[in-house]
mmCIF file of C-alpha atoms in Angstrom:
data_model
loop_
_atom_site.group_PDB
_atom_site.id
_atom_site.type_symbol
_atom_site.label_atom_id
_atom_site.label_comp_id
_atom_site.label_asym_id
_atom_site.label_seq_id
_atom_site.Cartn_x
_atom_site.Cartn_y
_atom_site.Cartn_z
ATOM 1 C CA UNK A 1 -42.203 88.835 -108.601
ATOM 2 C CA UNK A 2 -39.049 89.779 -106.572
ATOM 3 C CA UNK A 3 -39.608 91.540 -103.257
ATOM 4 C CA UNK A 4 -37.754 94.593 -104.463
ATOM 5 C CA UNK A 5 -40.141 94.836 -107.478
ATOM 6 C CA UNK A 6 -43.197 94.465 -105.226
ATOM 7 C CA UNK A 7 -41.907 97.127 -102.896
ATOM 8 C CA UNK A 8 -41.417 99.469 -105.905
ATOM 9 C CA UNK A 9 -44.919 98.744 -107.226
ATOM 10 C CA UNK A 10 -46.431 99.351 -103.759
ATOM 11 C CA UNK A 11 -44.594 102.656 -103.241
ATOM 12 C CA UNK A 12 -45.473 103.981 -106.771
ATOM 13 C CA UNK A 13 -49.142 102.964 -106.326
ATOM 14 C CA UNK A 14 -49.505 104.576 -102.903
ATOM 15 C CA UNK A 15 -47.646 107.735 -104.171
ATOM 16 C CA UNK A 16 -49.969 108.002 -107.138
ATOM 17 C CA UNK A 17 -53.305 107.150 -105.345
ATOM 18 C CA UNK A 18 -52.597 108.453 -101.856
ATOM 19 C CA UNK A 19 -53.545 105.159 -100.305
ATOM 20 C CA UNK A 20 -54.121 101.469 -100.938
ATOM 21 C CA UNK A 21 -55.672 98.444 -99.095
ATOM 22 C CA UNK A 22 -54.318 95.020 -98.697
ATOM 23 C CA UNK A 23 -56.957 93.382 -100.989
ATOM 24 C CA UNK A 24 -56.250 95.857 -103.724
ATOM 25 C CA UNK A 25 -52.474 95.394 -103.509
ATOM 26 C CA UNK A 26 -52.866 91.657 -103.461
ATOM 27 C CA UNK A 27 -54.761 91.772 -106.745
ATOM 28 C CA UNK A 28 -52.296 94.275 -108.279
ATOM 29 C CA UNK A 29 -49.209 92.263 -107.298
ATOM 30 C CA UNK A 30 -50.740 88.743 -107.800
ATOM 31 C CA UNK A 31 -49.573 87.670 -104.328
ATOM 32 C CA UNK A 32 -51.152 86.685 -101.083
ATOM 33 C CA UNK A 33 -52.557 89.251 -98.628
ATOM 34 C CA UNK A 34 -50.074 87.819 -96.019
ATOM 35 C CA UNK A 35 -47.200 88.725 -98.360
ATOM 36 C CA UNK A 36 -48.606 92.253 -98.900
ATOM 37 C CA UNK A 37 -49.025 92.774 -95.104
ATOM 38 C CA UNK A 38 -45.353 91.733 -94.697
ATOM 39 C CA UNK A 39 -44.225 94.072 -97.486
ATOM 40 C CA UNK A 40 -46.180 96.930 -95.862
ATOM 41 C CA UNK A 41 -44.606 96.303 -92.533
ATOM 42 C CA UNK A 42 -41.153 96.425 -94.017
ATOM 43 C CA UNK A 43 -41.854 99.645 -95.934
ATOM 44 C CA UNK A 44 -43.350 101.152 -92.855
ATOM 45 C CA UNK A 45 -40.277 100.267 -90.831
ATOM 46 C CA UNK A 46 -38.279 102.190 -93.454
ATOM 47 C CA UNK A 47 -40.639 105.175 -93.031
ATOM 48 C CA UNK A 48 -41.580 105.068 -96.676
ATOM 49 C CA UNK A 49 -45.256 104.892 -95.929
ATOM 50 C CA UNK A 50 -47.725 104.786 -93.043
ATOM 51 C CA UNK A 51 -49.669 101.550 -92.316
ATOM 52 C CA UNK A 52 -53.341 101.786 -91.538
ATOM 53 C CA UNK A 53 -55.864 99.095 -90.507
ATOM 54 C CA UNK A 54 -56.168 97.146 -93.804
ATOM 55 C CA UNK A 55 -53.741 99.026 -95.879
ATOM 56 C CA UNK A 56 -51.359 102.032 -96.124
ATOM 57 C CA UNK A 57 -51.357 105.778 -96.794
ATOM 58 C CA UNK A 58 -48.861 108.421 -97.582
ATOM 59 C CA UNK A 59 -46.740 109.520 -94.560
ATOM 60 C CA UNK A 60 -47.021 113.190 -95.544
ATOM 61 C CA UNK A 61 -48.132 115.263 -98.493
ATOM 62 C CA UNK A 62 -46.218 112.924 -100.833
ATOM 63 C CA UNK A 63 -43.406 110.445 -100.649
ATOM 64 C CA UNK A 64 -40.270 110.130 -102.731
ATOM 65 C CA UNK A 65 -39.671 106.632 -103.800
ATOM 66 C CA UNK A 66 -35.961 106.062 -103.291
ATOM 67 C CA UNK A 67 -34.100 105.213 -106.495
ATOM 68 C CA UNK A 68 -32.981 101.810 -105.413
ATOM 69 C CA UNK A 69 -36.695 100.834 -105.406
ATOM 70 C CA UNK A 70 -37.170 102.160 -108.984
ATOM 71 C CA UNK A 71 -33.978 101.548 -110.849
ATOM 72 C CA UNK A 72 -34.643 97.913 -111.704
ATOM 73 C CA UNK A 73 -38.262 98.452 -112.345
ATOM 74 C CA UNK A 74 -37.829 98.925 -116.142
ATOM 75 C CA UNK A 75 -41.469 99.033 -117.048
ATOM 76 C CA UNK A 76 -42.570 98.852 -120.710
ATOM 77 C CA UNK A 77 -43.820 102.445 -120.380
ATOM 78 C CA UNK A 78 -40.562 103.775 -119.102
ATOM 79 C CA UNK A 79 -38.567 101.924 -121.699
ATOM 80 C CA UNK A 80 -40.890 103.350 -124.433
ATOM 81 C CA UNK A 81 -40.533 106.837 -123.072
ATOM 82 C CA UNK A 82 -36.732 106.408 -122.953
ATOM 83 C CA UNK A 83 -36.644 105.088 -126.538
ATOM 84 C CA UNK A 84 -38.602 108.071 -127.865
ATOM 85 C CA UNK A 85 -36.444 110.553 -125.838
ATOM 86 C CA UNK A 86 -33.250 108.992 -127.150
ATOM 87 C CA UNK A 87 -34.572 109.418 -130.629
ATOM 88 C CA UNK A 88 -34.556 113.236 -130.093
ATOM 89 C CA UNK A 89 -30.761 113.331 -129.667
ATOM 90 C CA UNK A 90 -28.778 114.096 -132.844
ATOM 91 C CA UNK A 91 -25.466 112.372 -133.517
ATOM 92 C CA UNK A 92 -22.526 113.838 -131.571
ATOM 93 C CA UNK A 93 -24.680 115.972 -129.190
ATOM 94 C CA UNK A 94 -23.835 117.175 -125.775
ATOM 95 C CA UNK A 95 -26.512 115.782 -123.478
ATOM 96 C CA UNK A 96 -27.483 116.701 -119.900
ATOM 97 C CA UNK A 97 -28.998 114.033 -117.723
ATOM 98 C CA UNK A 98 -30.404 114.438 -114.240
ATOM 99 C CA UNK A 99 -31.052 111.382 -112.116
ATOM 100 C CA UNK A 100 -34.079 109.142 -112.192
ATOM 101 C CA UNK A 101 -35.125 105.758 -113.337
ATOM 102 C CA UNK A 102 -36.302 106.947 -116.903
ATOM 103 C CA UNK A 103 -33.234 109.149 -117.394
ATOM 104 C CA UNK A 104 -31.093 106.205 -116.470
ATOM 105 C CA UNK A 105 -32.720 104.217 -119.274
ATOM 106 C CA UNK A 106 -32.100 107.109 -121.653
ATOM 107 C CA UNK A 107 -28.380 106.991 -120.677
ATOM 108 C CA UNK A 108 -28.193 103.303 -121.371
ATOM 109 C CA UNK A 109 -29.717 103.871 -124.899
ATOM 110 C CA UNK A 110 -27.474 106.727 -125.758
ATOM 111 C CA UNK A 111 -24.362 104.866 -124.639
ATOM 112 C CA UNK A 112 -25.279 101.876 -126.810
ATOM 113 C CA UNK A 113 -25.646 104.177 -129.799
ATOM 114 C CA UNK A 114 -22.695 106.581 -129.256
ATOM 115 C CA UNK A 115 -20.681 108.695 -129.762
ATOM 116 C CA UNK A 116 -22.118 111.081 -127.328
ATOM 117 C CA UNK A 117 -21.029 113.555 -124.624
ATOM 118 C CA UNK A 118 -23.015 113.253 -121.425
ATOM 119 C CA UNK A 119 -23.043 115.740 -118.495
ATOM 120 C CA UNK A 120 -24.776 114.288 -115.513
ATOM 121 C CA UNK A 121 -25.092 114.692 -111.748
ATOM 122 C CA UNK A 122 -26.256 111.154 -111.205
ATOM 123 C CA UNK A 123 -23.589 108.926 -109.695
ATOM 124 C CA UNK A 124 -25.378 105.681 -110.788
ATOM 125 C CA UNK A 125 -25.458 106.946 -114.390
ATOM 126 C CA UNK A 126 -21.831 107.968 -114.233
ATOM 127 C CA UNK A 127 -20.796 104.609 -112.912
ATOM 128 C CA UNK A 128 -22.685 102.796 -115.653
ATOM 129 C CA UNK A 129 -21.104 104.912 -118.449
ATOM 130 C CA UNK A 130 -17.473 105.553 -117.181
ATOM 131 C CA UNK A 131 -16.023 102.543 -119.087
ATOM 132 C CA UNK A 132 -18.023 103.084 -122.248
ATOM 133 C CA UNK A 133 -15.646 103.983 -125.010
ATOM 134 C CA UNK A 134 -18.232 105.842 -127.070
ATOM 135 C CA UNK A 135 -19.143 108.200 -124.233
ATOM 136 C CA UNK A 136 -17.367 111.347 -123.217
ATOM 137 C CA UNK A 137 -18.499 111.650 -119.522
ATOM 138 C CA UNK A 138 -18.598 114.911 -117.524
ATOM 139 C CA UNK A 139 -19.773 114.453 -113.903
ATOM 140 C CA UNK A 140 -21.141 117.383 -112.003
ATOM 141 C CA UNK A 141 -19.950 117.590 -108.372
ATOM 142 C CA UNK A 142 -21.950 118.477 -105.337
ATOM 143 C CA UNK A 143 -23.607 117.030 -102.138
ATOM 144 C CA UNK A 144 -24.839 113.504 -102.682
ATOM 145 C CA UNK A 145 -28.562 112.686 -102.128
ATOM 146 C CA UNK A 146 -28.984 108.987 -101.152
ATOM 147 C CA UNK A 147 -32.610 109.015 -102.215
ATOM 148 C CA UNK A 148 -31.870 109.866 -105.946
ATOM 149 C CA UNK A 149 -28.034 109.124 -106.194
ATOM 150 C CA UNK A 150 -27.725 112.669 -107.360
ATOM 151 C CA UNK A 151 -25.076 115.384 -106.694
ATOM 152 C CA UNK A 152 -26.780 118.715 -105.927
ATOM 153 C CA UNK A 153 -26.198 122.089 -104.492
ATOM 154 C CA UNK A 154 -24.038 125.172 -105.207
ATOM 155 C CA UNK A 155 -21.089 123.210 -106.555
ATOM 156 C CA UNK A 156 -23.264 121.398 -109.043
ATOM 157 C CA UNK A 157 -24.910 124.698 -110.116
ATOM 158 C CA UNK A 158 -21.592 126.438 -110.602
ATOM 159 C CA UNK A 159 -20.262 123.637 -112.691
ATOM 160 C CA UNK A 160 -23.436 123.640 -114.884
ATOM 161 C CA UNK A 161 -23.186 127.406 -115.351
ATOM 162 C CA UNK A 162 -19.693 126.841 -117.012
ATOM 163 C CA UNK A 163 -21.124 124.340 -119.474
ATOM 164 C CA UNK A 164 -23.774 124.269 -122.274
ATOM 165 C CA UNK A 165 -25.681 121.176 -123.467
ATOM 166 C CA UNK A 166 -27.546 120.705 -126.735
ATOM 167 C CA UNK A 167 -30.342 118.879 -124.979
ATOM 168 C CA UNK A 168 -31.105 118.220 -121.295
ATOM 169 C CA UNK A 169 -33.433 115.407 -120.008
ATOM 170 C CA UNK A 170 -35.093 116.119 -116.661
ATOM 171 C CA UNK A 171 -36.451 113.460 -114.428
ATOM 172 C CA UNK A 172 -39.297 115.015 -112.361
ATOM 173 C CA UNK A 173 -41.507 113.948 -109.523
ATOM 174 C CA UNK A 174 -44.442 115.866 -110.925
ATOM 175 C CA UNK A 175 -45.431 118.062 -113.825
ATOM 176 C CA UNK A 176 -48.734 120.038 -114.253
ATOM 177 C CA UNK A 177 -49.861 123.111 -116.188
ATOM 178 C CA UNK A 178 -50.546 124.971 -112.896
ATOM 179 C CA UNK A 179 -47.489 124.070 -110.809
ATOM 180 C CA UNK A 180 -44.938 123.314 -113.557
ATOM 181 C CA UNK A 181 -42.120 120.803 -112.958
ATOM 182 C CA UNK A 182 -41.557 119.778 -109.371
ATOM 183 C CA UNK A 183 -39.468 117.449 -107.204
ATOM 184 C CA UNK A 184 -39.219 116.655 -103.501
ATOM 185 C CA UNK A 185 -36.005 118.410 -102.631
ATOM 186 C CA UNK A 186 -35.090 122.046 -102.890
ATOM 187 C CA UNK A 187 -31.421 121.575 -103.667
ATOM 188 C CA UNK A 188 -32.398 119.083 -106.310
ATOM 189 C CA UNK A 189 -34.830 121.491 -107.810
ATOM 190 C CA UNK A 190 -32.275 124.187 -108.088
ATOM 191 C CA UNK A 191 -29.740 121.900 -109.701
ATOM 192 C CA UNK A 192 -32.362 120.629 -112.215
ATOM 193 C CA UNK A 193 -33.190 124.259 -112.943
ATOM 194 C CA UNK A 194 -29.461 124.812 -113.721
ATOM 195 C CA UNK A 195 -29.548 121.923 -116.187
ATOM 196 C CA UNK A 196 -32.526 123.448 -117.977
ATOM 197 C CA UNK A 197 -31.150 126.993 -117.905
ATOM 198 C CA UNK A 198 -27.913 126.040 -119.665
ATOM 199 C CA UNK A 199 -29.317 123.875 -122.393
ATOM 200 C CA UNK A 200 -30.665 124.637 -125.866
ATOM 201 C CA UNK A 201 -33.608 122.328 -125.383
ATOM 202 C CA UNK A 202 -35.164 120.905 -122.213
ATOM 203 C CA UNK A 203 -37.034 117.530 -122.356
ATOM 204 C CA UNK A 204 -39.033 116.105 -119.478
ATOM 205 C CA UNK A 205 -39.256 112.339 -119.370
ATOM 206 C CA UNK A 206 -42.155 111.311 -117.039
ATOM 207 C CA UNK A 207 -44.545 108.339 -116.880
ATOM 208 C CA UNK A 208 -48.241 108.861 -116.364
ATOM 209 C CA UNK A 209 -48.043 108.810 -112.651
ATOM 210 C CA UNK A 210 -46.147 112.088 -112.627
ATOM 211 C CA UNK A 211 -48.599 113.931 -114.950
ATOM 212 C CA UNK A 212 -50.942 116.408 -113.095
ATOM 213 C CA UNK A 213 -48.956 115.847 -109.821
ATOM 214 C CA UNK A 214 -47.175 118.494 -107.827
ATOM 215 C CA UNK A 215 -44.532 117.950 -105.174
ATOM 216 C CA UNK A 216 -42.725 120.254 -102.744
ATOM 217 C CA UNK A 217 -40.071 122.161 -104.758
ATOM 218 C CA UNK A 218 -40.558 123.837 -108.094
ATOM 219 C CA UNK A 219 -38.011 123.360 -110.839
ATOM 220 C CA UNK A 220 -39.481 125.543 -113.581
ATOM 221 C CA UNK A 221 -42.795 126.405 -115.199
ATOM 222 C CA UNK A 222 -44.073 124.318 -118.016
ATOM 223 C CA UNK A 223 -43.261 127.188 -120.326
ATOM 224 C CA UNK A 224 -39.617 126.436 -119.607
ATOM 225 C CA UNK A 225 -39.922 122.948 -121.117
ATOM 226 C CA UNK A 226 -39.564 122.298 -124.831
ATOM 227 C CA UNK A 227 -40.850 118.724 -124.936
ATOM 228 C CA UNK A 228 -42.646 116.264 -122.625
ATOM 229 C CA UNK A 229 -42.334 112.591 -123.432
ATOM 230 C CA UNK A 230 -44.957 110.443 -121.440
ATOM 231 C CA UNK A 231 -47.032 107.328 -121.952
ATOM 232 C CA UNK A 232 -50.661 106.711 -122.869
ATOM 233 C CA UNK A 233 -51.839 106.392 -119.295
ATOM 234 C CA UNK A 234 -51.459 110.141 -118.738
ATOM 235 C CA UNK A 235 -54.624 112.251 -118.237
ATOM 236 C CA UNK A 236 -55.636 113.762 -121.601
ATOM 237 C CA UNK A 237 -56.967 116.945 -120.142
ATOM 238 C CA UNK A 238 -53.719 117.652 -118.212
ATOM 239 C CA UNK A 239 -51.699 116.937 -121.389
ATOM 240 C CA UNK A 240 -53.822 119.422 -123.331
ATOM 241 C CA UNK A 241 -53.281 122.043 -120.654
ATOM 242 C CA UNK A 242 -49.464 121.469 -120.685
ATOM 243 C CA UNK A 243 -49.496 121.702 -124.526
ATOM 244 C CA UNK A 244 -51.366 125.000 -124.326
ATOM 245 C CA UNK A 245 -48.293 126.354 -122.641
ATOM 246 C CA UNK A 246 -46.231 125.745 -125.711
ATOM 247 C CA UNK A 247 -44.867 122.363 -124.721
ATOM 248 C CA UNK A 248 -44.539 119.763 -127.420
ATOM 249 C CA UNK A 249 -46.172 116.575 -125.955
ATOM 250 C CA UNK A 250 -45.098 113.174 -127.227
ATOM 251 C CA UNK A 251 -47.175 110.189 -126.042
ATOM 252 C CA UNK A 252 -45.772 106.693 -126.527
#
């Protein structure tokens, strides 16, 4: 396993569980405890987690795993979620895409299928699609967030207010029946809310680690979501509660 892949697995595990010890991570990653300690030291130096005696914990209420640690981790669950999500898009649709590792995979699939019009605030998605002949690409401007490669803020929101999409895919950091869809950054939450507010249909793509989780900034209540696509690792009780709010839940 590459170091970048190990770091992504460690960050996602600690974000989901709240803490982890060296022995646990060694078994999870299939590497020596010495390698895990070295990885934890590097991640701590980047202030992505806080080391403890024998392991690591979250540095605050929750951590945002930077996209560069997630983008190459194309797990089978995320690929399956993206495949199901792309299947919801009719031919010739206008599609909104926020940033995130799973939405990036959706973008790849839609570009391969084409023709499609994509409206996005994610600079990594825009860079991947700009030369695709079957994609009409509209990039939303704004202030760049290095953590998510997204353009956010008033400029992005104004641009989105002047456009309408048939379907918008939101990448979130958490979704629960109680707290709705949430993310780590206030500006990003407002921009995501604009994507949802100017689309005929809003679809949240989120793997099981995001289900039942709440982070700092609220995007919208679950009642504002038409469909949630997730994987079989998601807690059944939470999915039932989300479905009770009128959300169509698809489990892959």
